[in-house]
Short mmCIF file of C-alpha atoms and ligand atoms in Angstrom, two decimals:
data_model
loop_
_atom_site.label_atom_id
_atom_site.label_comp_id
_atom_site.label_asym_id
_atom_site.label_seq_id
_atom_site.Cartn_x
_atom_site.Cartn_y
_atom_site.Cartn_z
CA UNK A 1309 69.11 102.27 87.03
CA UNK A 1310 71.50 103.05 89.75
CA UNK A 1311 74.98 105.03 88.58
CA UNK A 1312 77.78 102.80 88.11
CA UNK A 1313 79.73 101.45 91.36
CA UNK A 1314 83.62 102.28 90.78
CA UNK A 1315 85.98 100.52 92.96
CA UNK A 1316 89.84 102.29 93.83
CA UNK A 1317 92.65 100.10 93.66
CA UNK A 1318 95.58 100.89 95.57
CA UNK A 1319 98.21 98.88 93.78
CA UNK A 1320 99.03 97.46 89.87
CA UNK A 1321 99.97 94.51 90.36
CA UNK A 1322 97.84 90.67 89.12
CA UNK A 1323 95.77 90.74 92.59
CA UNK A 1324 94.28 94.03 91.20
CA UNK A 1325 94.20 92.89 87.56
CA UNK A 1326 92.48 90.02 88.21
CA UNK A 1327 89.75 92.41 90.93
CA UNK A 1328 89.35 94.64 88.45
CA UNK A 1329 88.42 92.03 85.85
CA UNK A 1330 85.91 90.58 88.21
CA UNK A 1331 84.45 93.59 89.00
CA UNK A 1332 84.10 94.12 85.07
CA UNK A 1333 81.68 91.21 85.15
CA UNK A 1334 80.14 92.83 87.92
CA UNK A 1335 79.40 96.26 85.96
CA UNK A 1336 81.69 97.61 88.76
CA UNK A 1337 84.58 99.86 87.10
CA UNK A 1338 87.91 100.38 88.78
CA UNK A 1339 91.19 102.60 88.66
CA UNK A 1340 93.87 101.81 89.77
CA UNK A 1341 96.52 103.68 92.09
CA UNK A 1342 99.90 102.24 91.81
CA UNK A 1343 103.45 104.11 91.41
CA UNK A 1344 104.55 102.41 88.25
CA UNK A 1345 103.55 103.02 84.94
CA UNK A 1346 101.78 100.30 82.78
CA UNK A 1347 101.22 97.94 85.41
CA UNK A 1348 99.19 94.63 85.16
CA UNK A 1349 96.15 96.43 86.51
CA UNK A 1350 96.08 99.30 84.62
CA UNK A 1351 95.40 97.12 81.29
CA UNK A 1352 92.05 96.10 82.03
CA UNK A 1353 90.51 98.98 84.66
CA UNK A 1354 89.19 102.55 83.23
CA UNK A 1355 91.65 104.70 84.53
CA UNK A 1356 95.22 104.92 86.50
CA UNK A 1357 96.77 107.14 88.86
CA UNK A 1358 100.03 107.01 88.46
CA UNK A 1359 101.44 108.56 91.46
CA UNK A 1360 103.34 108.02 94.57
CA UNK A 1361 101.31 106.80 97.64
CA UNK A 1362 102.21 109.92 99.72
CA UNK A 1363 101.29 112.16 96.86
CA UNK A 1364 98.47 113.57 98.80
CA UNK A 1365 96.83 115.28 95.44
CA UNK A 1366 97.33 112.61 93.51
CA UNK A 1367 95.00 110.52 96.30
CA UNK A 1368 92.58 113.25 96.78
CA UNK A 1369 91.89 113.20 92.82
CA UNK A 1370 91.79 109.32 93.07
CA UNK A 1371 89.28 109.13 96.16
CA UNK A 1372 86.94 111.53 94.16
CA UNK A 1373 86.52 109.01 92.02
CA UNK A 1374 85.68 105.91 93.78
CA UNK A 1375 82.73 104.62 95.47
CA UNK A 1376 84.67 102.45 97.42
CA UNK A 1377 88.24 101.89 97.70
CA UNK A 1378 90.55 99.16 98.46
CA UNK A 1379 94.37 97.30 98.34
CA UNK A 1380 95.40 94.87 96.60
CA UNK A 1381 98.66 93.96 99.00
CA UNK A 1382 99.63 94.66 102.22
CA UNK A 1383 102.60 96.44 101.95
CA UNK A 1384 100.63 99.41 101.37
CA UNK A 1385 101.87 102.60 103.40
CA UNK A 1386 99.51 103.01 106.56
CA UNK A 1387 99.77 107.06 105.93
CA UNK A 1388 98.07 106.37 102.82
CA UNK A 1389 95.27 104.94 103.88
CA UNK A 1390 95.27 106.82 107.14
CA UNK A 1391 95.36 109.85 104.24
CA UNK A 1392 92.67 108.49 102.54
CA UNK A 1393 90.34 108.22 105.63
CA UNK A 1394 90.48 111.72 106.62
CA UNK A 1395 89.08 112.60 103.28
CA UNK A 1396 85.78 110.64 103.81
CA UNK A 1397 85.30 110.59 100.14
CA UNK A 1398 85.22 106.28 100.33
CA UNK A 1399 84.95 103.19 102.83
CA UNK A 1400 88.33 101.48 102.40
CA UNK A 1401 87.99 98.34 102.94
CA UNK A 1402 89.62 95.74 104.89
CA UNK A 1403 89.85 97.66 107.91
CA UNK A 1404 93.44 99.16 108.91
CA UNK A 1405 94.03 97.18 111.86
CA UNK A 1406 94.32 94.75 110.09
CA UNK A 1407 96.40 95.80 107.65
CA UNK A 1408 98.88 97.43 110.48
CA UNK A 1409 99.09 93.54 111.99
CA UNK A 1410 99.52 92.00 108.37
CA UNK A 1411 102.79 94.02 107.84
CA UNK A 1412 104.63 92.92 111.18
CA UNK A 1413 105.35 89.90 111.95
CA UNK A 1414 105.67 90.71 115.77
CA UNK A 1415 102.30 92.28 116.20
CA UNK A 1416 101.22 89.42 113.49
CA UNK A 1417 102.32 86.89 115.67
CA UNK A 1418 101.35 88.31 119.02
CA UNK A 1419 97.64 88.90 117.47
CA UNK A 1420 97.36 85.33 116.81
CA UNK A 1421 99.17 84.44 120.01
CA UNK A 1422 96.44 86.46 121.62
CA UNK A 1423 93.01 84.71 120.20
CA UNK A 1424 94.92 80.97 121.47
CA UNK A 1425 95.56 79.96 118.40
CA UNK A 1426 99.01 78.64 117.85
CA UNK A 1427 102.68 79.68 115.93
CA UNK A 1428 105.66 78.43 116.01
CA UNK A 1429 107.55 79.82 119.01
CA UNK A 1430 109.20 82.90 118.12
CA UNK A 1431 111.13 85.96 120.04
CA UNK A 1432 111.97 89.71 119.30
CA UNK A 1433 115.45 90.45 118.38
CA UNK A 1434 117.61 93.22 118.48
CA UNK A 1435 121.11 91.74 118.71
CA UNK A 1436 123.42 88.80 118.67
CA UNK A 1437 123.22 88.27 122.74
CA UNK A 1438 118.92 87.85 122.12
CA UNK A 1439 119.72 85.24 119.78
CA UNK A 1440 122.37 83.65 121.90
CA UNK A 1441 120.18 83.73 124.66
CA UNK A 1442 116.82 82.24 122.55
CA UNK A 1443 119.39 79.21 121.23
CA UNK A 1444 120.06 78.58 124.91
CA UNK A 1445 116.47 78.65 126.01
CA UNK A 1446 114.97 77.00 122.92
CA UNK A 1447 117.73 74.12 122.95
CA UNK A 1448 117.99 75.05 119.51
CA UNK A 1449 120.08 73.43 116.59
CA UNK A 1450 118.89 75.80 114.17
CA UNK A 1451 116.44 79.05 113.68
CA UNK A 1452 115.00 81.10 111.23
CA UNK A 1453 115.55 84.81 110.89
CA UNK A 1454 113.50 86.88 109.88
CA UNK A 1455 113.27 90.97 109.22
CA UNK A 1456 109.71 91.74 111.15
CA UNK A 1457 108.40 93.87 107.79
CA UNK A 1458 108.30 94.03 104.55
CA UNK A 1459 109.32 90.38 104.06
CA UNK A 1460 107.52 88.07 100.57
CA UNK A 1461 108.72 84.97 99.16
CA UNK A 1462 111.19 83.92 101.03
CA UNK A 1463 112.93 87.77 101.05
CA UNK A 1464 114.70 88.84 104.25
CA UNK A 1465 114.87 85.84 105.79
CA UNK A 1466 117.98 83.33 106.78
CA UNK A 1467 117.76 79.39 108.54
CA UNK A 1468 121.13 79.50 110.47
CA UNK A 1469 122.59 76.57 112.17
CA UNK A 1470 122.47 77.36 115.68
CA UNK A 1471 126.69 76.04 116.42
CA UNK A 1472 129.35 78.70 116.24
CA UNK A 1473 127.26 81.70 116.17
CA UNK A 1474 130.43 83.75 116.28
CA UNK A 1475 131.95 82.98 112.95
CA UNK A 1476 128.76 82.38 110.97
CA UNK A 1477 129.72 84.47 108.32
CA UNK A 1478 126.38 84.25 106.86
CA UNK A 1479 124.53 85.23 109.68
CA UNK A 1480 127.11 88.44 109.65
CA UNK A 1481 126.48 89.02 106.61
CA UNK A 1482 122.72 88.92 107.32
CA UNK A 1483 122.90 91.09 110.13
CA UNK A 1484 124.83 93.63 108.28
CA UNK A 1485 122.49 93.93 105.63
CA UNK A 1486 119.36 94.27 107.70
CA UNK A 1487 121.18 96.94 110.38
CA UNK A 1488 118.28 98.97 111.75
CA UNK A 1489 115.45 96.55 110.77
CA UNK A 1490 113.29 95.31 113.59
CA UNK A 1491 114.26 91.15 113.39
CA UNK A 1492 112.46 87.91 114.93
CA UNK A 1493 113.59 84.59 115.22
CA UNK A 1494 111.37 81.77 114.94
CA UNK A 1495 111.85 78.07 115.72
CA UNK A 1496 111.94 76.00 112.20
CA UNK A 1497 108.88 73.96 111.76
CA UNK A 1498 109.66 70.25 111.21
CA UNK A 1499 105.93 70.43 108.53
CA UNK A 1500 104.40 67.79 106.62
CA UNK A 1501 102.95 70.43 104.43
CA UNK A 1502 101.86 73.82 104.04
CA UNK A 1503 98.18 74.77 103.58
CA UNK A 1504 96.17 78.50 103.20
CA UNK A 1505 92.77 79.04 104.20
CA UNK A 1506 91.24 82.23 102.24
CA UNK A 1507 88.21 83.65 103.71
CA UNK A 1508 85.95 86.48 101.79
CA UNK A 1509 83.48 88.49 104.71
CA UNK A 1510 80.84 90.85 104.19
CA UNK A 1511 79.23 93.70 105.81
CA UNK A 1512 76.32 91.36 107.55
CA UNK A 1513 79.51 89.34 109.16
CA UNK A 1514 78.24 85.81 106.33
CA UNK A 1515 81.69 84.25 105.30
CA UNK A 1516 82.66 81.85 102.76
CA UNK A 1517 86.25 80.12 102.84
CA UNK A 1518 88.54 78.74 100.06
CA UNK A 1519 90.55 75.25 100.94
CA UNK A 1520 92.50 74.59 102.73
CA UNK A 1521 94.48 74.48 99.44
CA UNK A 1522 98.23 72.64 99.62
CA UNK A 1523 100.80 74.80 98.72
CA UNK A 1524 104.54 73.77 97.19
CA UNK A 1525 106.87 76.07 96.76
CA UNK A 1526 110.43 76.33 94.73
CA UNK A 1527 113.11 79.19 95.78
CA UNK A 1528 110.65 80.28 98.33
CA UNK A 1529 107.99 81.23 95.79
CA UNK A 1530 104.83 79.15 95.05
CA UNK A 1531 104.72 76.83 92.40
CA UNK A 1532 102.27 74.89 93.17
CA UNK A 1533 98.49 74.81 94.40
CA UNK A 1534 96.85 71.79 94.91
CA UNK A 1535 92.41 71.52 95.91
CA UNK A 1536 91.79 69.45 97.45
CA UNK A 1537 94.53 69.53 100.08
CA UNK A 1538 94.62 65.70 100.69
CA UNK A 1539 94.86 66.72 104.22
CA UNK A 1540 92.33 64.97 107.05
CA UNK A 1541 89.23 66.06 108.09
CA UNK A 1542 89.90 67.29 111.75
CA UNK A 1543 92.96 69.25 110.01
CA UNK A 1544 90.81 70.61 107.54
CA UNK A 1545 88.09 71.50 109.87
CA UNK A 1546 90.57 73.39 112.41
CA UNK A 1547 92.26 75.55 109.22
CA UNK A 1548 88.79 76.74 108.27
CA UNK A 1549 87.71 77.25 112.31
CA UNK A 1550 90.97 79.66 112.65
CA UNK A 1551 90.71 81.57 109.68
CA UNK A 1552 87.06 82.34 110.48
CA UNK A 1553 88.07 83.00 114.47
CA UNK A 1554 90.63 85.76 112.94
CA UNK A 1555 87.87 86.93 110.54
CA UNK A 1556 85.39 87.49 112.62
CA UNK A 1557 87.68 88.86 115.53
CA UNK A 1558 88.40 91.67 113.26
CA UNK A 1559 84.94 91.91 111.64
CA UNK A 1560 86.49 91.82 108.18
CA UNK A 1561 84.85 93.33 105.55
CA UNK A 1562 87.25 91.99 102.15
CA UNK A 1563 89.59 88.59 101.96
CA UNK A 1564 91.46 87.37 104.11
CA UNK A 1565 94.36 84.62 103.84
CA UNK A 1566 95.56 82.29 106.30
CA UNK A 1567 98.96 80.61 105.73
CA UNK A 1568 99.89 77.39 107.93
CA UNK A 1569 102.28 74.50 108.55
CA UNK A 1570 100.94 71.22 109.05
CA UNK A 1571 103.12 69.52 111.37
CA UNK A 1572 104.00 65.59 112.15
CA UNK A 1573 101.98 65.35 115.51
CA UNK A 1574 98.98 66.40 113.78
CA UNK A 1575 98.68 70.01 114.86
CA UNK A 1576 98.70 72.84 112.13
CA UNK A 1577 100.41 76.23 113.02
CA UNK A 1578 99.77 78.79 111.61
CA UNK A 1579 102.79 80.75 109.63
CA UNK A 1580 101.07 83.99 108.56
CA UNK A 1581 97.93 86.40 107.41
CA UNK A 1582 97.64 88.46 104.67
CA UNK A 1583 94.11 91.05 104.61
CA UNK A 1584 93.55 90.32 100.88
CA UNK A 1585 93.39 87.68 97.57
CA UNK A 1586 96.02 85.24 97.49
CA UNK A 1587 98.26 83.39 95.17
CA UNK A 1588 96.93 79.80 96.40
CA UNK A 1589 93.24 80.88 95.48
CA UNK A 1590 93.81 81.81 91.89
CA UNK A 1591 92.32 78.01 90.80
CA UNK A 1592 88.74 79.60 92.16
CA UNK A 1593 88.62 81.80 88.86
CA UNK A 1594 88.24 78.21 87.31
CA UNK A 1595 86.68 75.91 89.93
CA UNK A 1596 84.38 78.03 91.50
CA UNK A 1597 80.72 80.05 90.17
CA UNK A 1598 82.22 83.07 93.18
CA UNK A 1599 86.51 83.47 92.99
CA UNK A 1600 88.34 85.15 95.48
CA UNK A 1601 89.05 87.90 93.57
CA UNK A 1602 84.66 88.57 92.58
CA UNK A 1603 84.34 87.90 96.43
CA UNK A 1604 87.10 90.22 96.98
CA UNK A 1605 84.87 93.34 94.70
CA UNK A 1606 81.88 92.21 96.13
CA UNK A 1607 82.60 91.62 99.99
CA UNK A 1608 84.30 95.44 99.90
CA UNK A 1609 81.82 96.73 97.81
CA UNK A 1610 79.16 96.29 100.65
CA UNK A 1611 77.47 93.63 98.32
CA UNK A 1612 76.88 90.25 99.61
CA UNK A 1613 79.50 87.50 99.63
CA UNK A 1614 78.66 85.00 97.02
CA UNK A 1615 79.19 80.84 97.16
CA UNK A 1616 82.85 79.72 97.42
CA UNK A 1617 81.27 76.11 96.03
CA UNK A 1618 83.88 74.38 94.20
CA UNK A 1619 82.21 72.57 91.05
CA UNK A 1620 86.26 71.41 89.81
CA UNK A 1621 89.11 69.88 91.61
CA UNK A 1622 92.27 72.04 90.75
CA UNK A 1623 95.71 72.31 90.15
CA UNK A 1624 97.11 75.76 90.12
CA UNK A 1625 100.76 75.94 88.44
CA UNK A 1626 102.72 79.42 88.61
CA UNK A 1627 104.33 80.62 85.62
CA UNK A 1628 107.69 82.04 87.16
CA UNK A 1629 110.05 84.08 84.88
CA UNK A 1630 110.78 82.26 81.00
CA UNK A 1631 108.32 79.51 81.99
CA UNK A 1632 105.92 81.51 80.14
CA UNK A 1633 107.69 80.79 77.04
CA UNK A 1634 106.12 76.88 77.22
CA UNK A 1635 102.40 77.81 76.79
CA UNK A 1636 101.98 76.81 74.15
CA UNK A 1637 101.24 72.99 75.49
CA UNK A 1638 98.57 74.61 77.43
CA UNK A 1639 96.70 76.18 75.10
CA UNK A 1640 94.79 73.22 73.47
CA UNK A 1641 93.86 71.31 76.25
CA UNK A 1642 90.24 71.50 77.11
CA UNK A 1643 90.41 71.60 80.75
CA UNK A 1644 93.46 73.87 81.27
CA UNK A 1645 93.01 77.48 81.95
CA UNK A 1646 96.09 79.93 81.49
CA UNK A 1647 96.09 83.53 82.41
CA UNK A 1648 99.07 85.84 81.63
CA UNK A 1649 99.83 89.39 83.70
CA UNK A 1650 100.44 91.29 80.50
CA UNK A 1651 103.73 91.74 82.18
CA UNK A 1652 106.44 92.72 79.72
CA UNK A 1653 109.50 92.20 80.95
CA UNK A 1654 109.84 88.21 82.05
CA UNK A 1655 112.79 88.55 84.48
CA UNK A 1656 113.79 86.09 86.80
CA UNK A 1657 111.71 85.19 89.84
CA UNK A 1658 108.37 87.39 88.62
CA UNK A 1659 105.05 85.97 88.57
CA UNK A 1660 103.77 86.06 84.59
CA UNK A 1661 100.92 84.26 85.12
CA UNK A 1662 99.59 80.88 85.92
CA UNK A 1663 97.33 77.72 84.70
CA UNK A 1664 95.02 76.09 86.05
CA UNK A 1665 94.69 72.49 85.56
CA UNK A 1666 90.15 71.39 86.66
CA UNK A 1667 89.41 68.04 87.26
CA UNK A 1668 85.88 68.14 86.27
CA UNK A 1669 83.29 66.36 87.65
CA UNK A 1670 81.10 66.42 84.70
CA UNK A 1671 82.85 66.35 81.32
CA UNK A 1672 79.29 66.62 78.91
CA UNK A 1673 78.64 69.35 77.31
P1 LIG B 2947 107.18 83.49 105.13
O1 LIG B 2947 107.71 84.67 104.39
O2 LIG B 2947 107.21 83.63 106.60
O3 LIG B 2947 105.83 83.03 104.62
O4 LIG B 2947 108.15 82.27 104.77
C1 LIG B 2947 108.30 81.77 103.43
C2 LIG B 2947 108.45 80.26 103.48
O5 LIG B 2947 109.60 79.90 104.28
C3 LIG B 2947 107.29 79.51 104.13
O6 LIG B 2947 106.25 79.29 103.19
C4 LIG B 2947 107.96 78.23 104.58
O7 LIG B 2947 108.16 77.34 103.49
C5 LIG B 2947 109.34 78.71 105.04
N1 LIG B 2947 109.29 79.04 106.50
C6 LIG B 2947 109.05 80.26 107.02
N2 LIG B 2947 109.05 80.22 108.37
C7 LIG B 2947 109.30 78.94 108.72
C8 LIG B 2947 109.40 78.25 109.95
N3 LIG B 2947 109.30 78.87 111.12
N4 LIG B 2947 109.65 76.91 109.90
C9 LIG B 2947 109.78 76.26 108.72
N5 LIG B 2947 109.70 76.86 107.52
C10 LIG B 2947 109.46 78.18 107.49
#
């Protein structure tokens, strides 16, 4: 029998919880690399680093480890993994270019840009005369604002009216707060909807794609995921033809998610990529023989992808802050599936966990 495959995790958080417990299934074992103490991850892999990600020691000990390693979101320090390379120890997969485009919107946008595949229009800022001068070229009544990293639900970003630049106190305000951040302005897409694409690659280049899922949000953060999208079939057909153009530009090895807008004249744009497992895709735990997050293990893992065949239409509800004090009504119901982080603490705005809500197609037993 061959020795046991163990998979690094950089990051705690439920993208790496929810890896490592598919990789449990898969006799793969994981730890877990994350700064905090008792994260969601750590509670179901066989060991945790607890470290900083430039503790270089800390990441030597952790690479000894692992087989293979991987991240479980994008906001991951390049150094680290850059660090991690030069020890050889373990493939870390997805690749870093991909990672480096994932956290900037700039290079993000002009990637995409690049392969003709279509954003909304956007510009570099760097001061109040670029955005005077992109409100004058755009004809613009409004814009979005947005710092070019480290940006998530709805966090460093501002829609401004476009009048009266000059006394818009809370563009000021804005502007204050992110002095010395690299900014871009986009135009504000009049959307029907917003859809993801999330596609899992493997080392022989075979893909398999989630959705396009619809996606609602409240306060910026998702609430709701919705398979099918309802959207039509050209639509549907172009999401899945742009997140495998991006894939395979890149020769991913790992998931990848697309995020889009589909707009009124029938076009979809799309908003932004993320190199790993996605919020919008946790219904495939449920719906589907392969998730994301086993596709995720395996596709890094250098084991083939597996069928992304959803048996169960799904809804997907997030569990946001004290929502996860009415479970309860979930718990009985034969075709509802809830998951909880294991997250202590259920402070405003964090994630706790989430249901999923399968519309069988076969209800005998
Ligand atoms: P982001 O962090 O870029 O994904 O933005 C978070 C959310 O803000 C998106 O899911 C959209 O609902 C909204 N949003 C972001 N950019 C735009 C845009 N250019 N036009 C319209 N809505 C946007």
């Amino acid at each position: 029998m061959k020795d046991t495959i163990t998979l690094g995790i950089l990051g705690g958080g439920q993208l790496g919880r929810m890896s490592a417990m598919a990789a449990a299934r898969l006799g793969i074992a994981t730890v877990i690399f994350c700064p905090e103490e008792d994260s969601p991850a750590s509670h179901v892999a066989i060991g945790t680093m607890v470290a900083a990600y430039n503790d270089e020691e800390a990441l030597k000990a952790f690479a000894d480890k692992c087989n293979f390693i991987t991240y479980e979101f994008e906001n991951i320090p390049v150094e680290t993994i850059e660090y991690l390379e030069s020890l050889k120890a373990a493939p870390i997969y997805p690749e870093k270019a991909l990672l480096l485009v994932s956290q900037d919107r700039i290079k993000e946008k002009s990637f995409i840009n690049d392969l003709a595949i279509k954003t909304t229009r956007w510009k570099e800022i760097s001061n109040i005369d670029d955005i005077k001068a992109a409100v004058n070229d755009w004809n613009a009544s409004s814009f979005i604002l947005k710092t070019t990293r480290f940006g998530y639900d709805g966090k460093g970003q501002i829609k401004c009216n476009a009048l009266d630049l000059d006394s818009n106190s809370e563009l000021s305000a804005f502007l204050e707060k992110v002095n010395g951040q690299g900014l871009i302005m986009e135009e504000p897409v009049d959307f029907t909807c917003e859809v993801s694409v999330i596609i899992a690659r493997d080392v022989h280049g075979n893909s398999q794609t989630y959705g396009p899922m619809l996606n609602e949000h409240k306060n910026h953060i998702l609430h709701k995921t919705t398979v099918p999208c309802g959207i039509d079939q050209g639509l549907n057909d172009r999401a899945i033809e742009i997140a495998k153009t991006i894939a395979d530009e890149v020769n991913l090895i790992g998931v990848l998610t697309v995020e889009f807008f589909v707009c009124k004249d029938g076009s979809v744009l799309v908003n932004e990529i993320a190199p790993r497992t996605h919020n919008s895709g946790h219904w495939s735990i449920d719906a589907c023989a392969v998730s994301q997050f086993e596709n995720h293990v395996r596709t890094v893992c250098g084991l083939p992808v597996g069928s992304s065949t959803r048996h169960s239409d799904a809804v997907m509800l997030n569990l946001i802050g004290d929502d996860i004090n009415n479970i309860d009504q979930y718990l009985t119901d034969p075709y509802t599936c809830v998951h909880l982080y294991g997250k202590k603490e259920a402070r405003n705005a964090r994630k706790m966990g989430h249901i999923t809500f399968l519309e069988t197609k076969g209800t005998s037993k």
